[in-house]
Coordinates of C-alpha atoms in Angstrom, one line a residue:
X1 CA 0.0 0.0 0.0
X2 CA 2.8 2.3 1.0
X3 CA 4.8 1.5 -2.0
X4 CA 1.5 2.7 -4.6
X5 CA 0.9 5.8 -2.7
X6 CA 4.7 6.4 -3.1
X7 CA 4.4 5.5 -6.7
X8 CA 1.1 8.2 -7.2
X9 CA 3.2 10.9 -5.4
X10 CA 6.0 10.6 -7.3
X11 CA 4.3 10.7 -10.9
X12 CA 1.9 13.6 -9.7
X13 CA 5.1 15.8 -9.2
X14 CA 6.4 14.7 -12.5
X15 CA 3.2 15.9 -14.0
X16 CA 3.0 18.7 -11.8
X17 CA 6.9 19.8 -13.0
X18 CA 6.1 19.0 -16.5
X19 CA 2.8 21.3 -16.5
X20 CA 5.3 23.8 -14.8
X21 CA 7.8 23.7 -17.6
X22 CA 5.1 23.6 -20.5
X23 CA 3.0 27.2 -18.9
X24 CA 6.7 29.4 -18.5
X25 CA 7.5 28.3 -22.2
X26 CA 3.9 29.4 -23.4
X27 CA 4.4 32.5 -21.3
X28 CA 7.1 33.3 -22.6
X29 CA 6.2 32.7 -26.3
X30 CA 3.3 34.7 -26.0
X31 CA 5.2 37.7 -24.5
X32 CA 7.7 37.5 -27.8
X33 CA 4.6 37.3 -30.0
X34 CA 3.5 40.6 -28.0
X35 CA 6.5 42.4 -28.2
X36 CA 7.0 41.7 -31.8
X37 CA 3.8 43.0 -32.4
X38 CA 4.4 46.4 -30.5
X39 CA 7.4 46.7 -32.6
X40 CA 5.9 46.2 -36.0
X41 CA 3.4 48.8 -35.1
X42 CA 5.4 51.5 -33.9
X43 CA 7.7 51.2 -36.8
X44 CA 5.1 51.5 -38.8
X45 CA 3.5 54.4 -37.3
X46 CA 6.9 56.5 -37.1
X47 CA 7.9 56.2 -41.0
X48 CA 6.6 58.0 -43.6
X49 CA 7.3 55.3 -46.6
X50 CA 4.3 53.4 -47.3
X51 CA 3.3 50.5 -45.7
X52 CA 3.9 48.5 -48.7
X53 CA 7.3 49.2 -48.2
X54 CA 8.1 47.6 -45.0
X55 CA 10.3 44.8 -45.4
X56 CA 9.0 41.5 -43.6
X57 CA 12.4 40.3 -43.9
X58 CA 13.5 42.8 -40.8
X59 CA 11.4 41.4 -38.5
X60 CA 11.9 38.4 -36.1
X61 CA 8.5 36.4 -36.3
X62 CA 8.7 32.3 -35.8
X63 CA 7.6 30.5 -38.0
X64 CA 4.5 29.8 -36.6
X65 CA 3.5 33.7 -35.4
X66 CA 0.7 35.3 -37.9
X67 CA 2.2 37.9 -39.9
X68 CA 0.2 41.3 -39.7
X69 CA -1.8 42.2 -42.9
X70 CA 0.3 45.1 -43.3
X71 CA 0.0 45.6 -47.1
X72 CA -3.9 47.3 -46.4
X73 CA -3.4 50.7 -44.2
X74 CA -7.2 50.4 -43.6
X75 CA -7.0 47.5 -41.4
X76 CA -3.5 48.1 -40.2
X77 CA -5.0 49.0 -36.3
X78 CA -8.2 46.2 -36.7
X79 CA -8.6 43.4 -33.9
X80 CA -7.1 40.1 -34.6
X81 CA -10.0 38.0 -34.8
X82 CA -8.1 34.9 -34.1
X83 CA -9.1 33.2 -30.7
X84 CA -6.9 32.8 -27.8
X85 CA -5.8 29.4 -27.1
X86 CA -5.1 30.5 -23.4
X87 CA -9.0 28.6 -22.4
X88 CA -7.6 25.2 -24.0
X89 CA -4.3 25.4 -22.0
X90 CA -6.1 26.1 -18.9
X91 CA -8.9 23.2 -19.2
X92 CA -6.3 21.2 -20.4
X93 CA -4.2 21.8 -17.3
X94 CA -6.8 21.9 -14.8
X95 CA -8.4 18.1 -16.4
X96 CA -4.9 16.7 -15.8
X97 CA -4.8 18.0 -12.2
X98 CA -8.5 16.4 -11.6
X99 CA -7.1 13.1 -13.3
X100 CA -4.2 13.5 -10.7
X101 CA -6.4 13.9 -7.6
X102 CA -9.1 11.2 -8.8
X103 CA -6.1 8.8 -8.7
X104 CA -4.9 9.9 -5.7
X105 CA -8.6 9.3 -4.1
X106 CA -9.2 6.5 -5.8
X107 CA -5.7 4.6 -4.5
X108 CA -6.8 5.7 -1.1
X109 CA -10.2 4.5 -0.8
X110 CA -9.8 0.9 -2.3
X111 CA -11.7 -1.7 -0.7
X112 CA -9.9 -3.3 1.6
X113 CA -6.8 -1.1 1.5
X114 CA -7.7 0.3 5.5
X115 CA -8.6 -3.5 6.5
X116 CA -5.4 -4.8 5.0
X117 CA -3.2 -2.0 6.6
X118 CA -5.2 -3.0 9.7
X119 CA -4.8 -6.6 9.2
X120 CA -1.2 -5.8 8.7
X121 CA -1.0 -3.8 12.3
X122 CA -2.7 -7.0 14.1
X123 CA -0.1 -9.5 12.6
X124 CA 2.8 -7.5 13.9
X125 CA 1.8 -6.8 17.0
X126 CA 0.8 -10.4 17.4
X127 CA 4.0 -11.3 16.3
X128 CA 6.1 -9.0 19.1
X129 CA 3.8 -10.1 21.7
X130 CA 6.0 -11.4 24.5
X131 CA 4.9 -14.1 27.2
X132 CA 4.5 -12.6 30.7
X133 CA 6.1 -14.7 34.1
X134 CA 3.5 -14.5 36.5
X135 CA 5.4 -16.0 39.1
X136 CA 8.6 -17.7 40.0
X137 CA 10.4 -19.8 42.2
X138 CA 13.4 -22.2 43.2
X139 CA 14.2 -24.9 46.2
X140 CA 17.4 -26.2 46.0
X141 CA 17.8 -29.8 47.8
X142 CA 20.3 -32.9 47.4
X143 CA 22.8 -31.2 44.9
X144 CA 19.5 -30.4 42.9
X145 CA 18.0 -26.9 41.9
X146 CA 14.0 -27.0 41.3
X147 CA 12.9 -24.2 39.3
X148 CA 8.8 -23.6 39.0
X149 CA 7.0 -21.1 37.5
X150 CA 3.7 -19.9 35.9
X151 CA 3.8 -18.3 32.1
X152 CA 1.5 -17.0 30.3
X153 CA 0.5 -16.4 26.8
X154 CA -1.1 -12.7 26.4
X155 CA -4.9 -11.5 25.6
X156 CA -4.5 -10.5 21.8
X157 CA -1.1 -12.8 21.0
X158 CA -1.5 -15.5 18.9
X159 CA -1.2 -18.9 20.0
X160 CA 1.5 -20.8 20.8
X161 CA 2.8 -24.3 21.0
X162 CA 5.8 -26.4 21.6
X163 CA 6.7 -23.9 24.0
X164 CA 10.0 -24.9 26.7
X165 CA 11.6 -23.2 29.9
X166 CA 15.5 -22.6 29.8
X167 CA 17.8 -22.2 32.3
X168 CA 21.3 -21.4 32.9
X169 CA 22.8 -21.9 35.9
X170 CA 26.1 -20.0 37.5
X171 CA 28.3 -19.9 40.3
X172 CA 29.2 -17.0 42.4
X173 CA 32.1 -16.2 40.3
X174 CA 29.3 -15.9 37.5
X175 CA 30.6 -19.1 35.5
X176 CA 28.0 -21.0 33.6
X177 CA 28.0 -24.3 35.5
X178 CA 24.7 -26.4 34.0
X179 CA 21.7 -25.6 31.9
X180 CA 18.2 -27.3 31.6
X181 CA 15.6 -27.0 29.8
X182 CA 11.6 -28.7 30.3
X183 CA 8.6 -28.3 28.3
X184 CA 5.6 -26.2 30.1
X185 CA 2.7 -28.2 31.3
X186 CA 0.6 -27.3 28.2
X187 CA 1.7 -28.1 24.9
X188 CA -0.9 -25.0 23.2
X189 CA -1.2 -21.7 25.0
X190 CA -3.9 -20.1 23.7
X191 CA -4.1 -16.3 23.5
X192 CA -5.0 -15.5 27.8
X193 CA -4.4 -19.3 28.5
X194 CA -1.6 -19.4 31.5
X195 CA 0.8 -22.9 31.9
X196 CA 2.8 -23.9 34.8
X197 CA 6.1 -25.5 34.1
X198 CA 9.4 -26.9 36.3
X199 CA 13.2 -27.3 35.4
X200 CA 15.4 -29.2 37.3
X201 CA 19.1 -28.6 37.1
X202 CA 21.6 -31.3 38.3
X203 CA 24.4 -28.6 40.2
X204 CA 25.1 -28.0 44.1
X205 CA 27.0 -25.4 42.9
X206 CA 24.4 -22.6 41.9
X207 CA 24.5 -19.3 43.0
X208 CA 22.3 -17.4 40.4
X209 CA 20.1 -18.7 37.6
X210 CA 18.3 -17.4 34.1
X211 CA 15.5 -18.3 32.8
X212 CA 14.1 -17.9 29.4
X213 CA 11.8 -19.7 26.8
X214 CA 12.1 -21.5 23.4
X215 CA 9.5 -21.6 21.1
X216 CA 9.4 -24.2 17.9
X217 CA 12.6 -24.9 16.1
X218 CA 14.1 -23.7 19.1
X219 CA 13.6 -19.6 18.5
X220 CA 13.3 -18.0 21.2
X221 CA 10.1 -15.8 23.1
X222 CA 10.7 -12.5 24.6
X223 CA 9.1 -12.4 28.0
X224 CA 8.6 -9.4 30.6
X225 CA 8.2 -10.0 34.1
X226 CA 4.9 -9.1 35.2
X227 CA 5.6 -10.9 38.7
X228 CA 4.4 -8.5 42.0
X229 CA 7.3 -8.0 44.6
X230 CA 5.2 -10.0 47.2
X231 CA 5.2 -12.9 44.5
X232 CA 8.6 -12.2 44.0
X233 CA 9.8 -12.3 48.3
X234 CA 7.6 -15.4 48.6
X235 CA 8.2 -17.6 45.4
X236 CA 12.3 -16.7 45.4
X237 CA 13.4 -17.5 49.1
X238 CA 15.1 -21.5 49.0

């Protein structure tokens, strides 16, 4: 959708430059036509000879200018009775800026072209949606650390399945020193739908631990922590 409108803009301006271009040229056409009229005339008027005698030659008309019926003194100063084609060039130009706009308009208000950009809107954000921790917890017993938790899958995210908890375990020095990893309880979290799961690492050596959570083929799902600090005093204390 973006790319169209871009499209629409961009050939409008070229139209828009191009109808620029064409109106100084005719401008400025129309003002030499003028001003080799003025100067026929006043030569005219300030020589004696006849008008007859006034050489065509001498003066600078285009090809395409209307030379002056200069050879009848009666109808030397008579009104040019040929029609201005200023009114064409003006419709003209304002029926290519209506085309313009119509397409404009017309691009904008295609069916489907606010649901789609909507639609669009909805996949993305379903698609950064992280899970939330509720809660979480550890007990540490017989050179074993028990992790437990509760995740869930947020109101507007799209479901998810094959979902695992990962941990990594250090020692005080911060040294990675095991790493486990479980499936939550529920194999489908649908979008609101909450899952407990549990991680047990095999270390007496633990100090600190992080957890985090793999999706299928093993990509991994953002998560925020949306535990309370009562949850977090109680659940956290070995």
């Amino acid at each position: 959708m973006e790319t169209i409108l871009a499209t629409v803009t961009v050939i409008s301006l070229a139209l828009a430059a191009c109808m620029g271009v064409l109106l100084a040229r005719l401008v400025r056409e129309e003002r030499r036509r003028s001003d080799a009229r003025v100067a026929l005339l006043t030569g005219l008027a300030a020589t004696d000879e006849p008008v007859a005698a006034v050489s065509l030659n001498d003066l600078h008309f285009r090809e395409d200018d209307p030379i002056p019926a200069a050879s009848t003194p009666g109808t030397l100063f008579a009104e040019d009775d040929a029609r201005s084609a200023w009114p064409l060039r003006l419709v003209a130009a304002a029926g290519v800026t209506l085309v313009i706009a119509g397409v404009v308009l017309g691009v904008q208000s295609l069916p489907g072209a606010e649901d789609q950009a909507t639609s669009e809107q909805v996949v993305a954000a379903e698609a950064t949606a992280p899970l939330e921790l509720l809660s979480l917890g550890h007990r540490q017993q017989n050179g074993e650390l028990t992790i437990s938790g509760v995740v869930q899958n947020p109101r507007g995210a799209k479901a998810l399945s094959g979902i695992e908890a990962a941990v990594l375990a250090f020692d005080g020095k911060g040294r990675q020193v095991a790493a486990a990893r479980a499936p939550v309880d529920f194999s489908t979290l649908s979008p609101g739908q909450e899952s407990p799961f549990l991680v047990r690492v095999k270390s007496a050596n633990v100090a600190r631990y992080r957890v985090s959570f793999k999706g299928e083929g093993d990509q991994p799902i953002a998560h925020v922590d949306r535990r309370t600090l009562d949850s977090v005093a109680r659940k956290e204390v070995p």
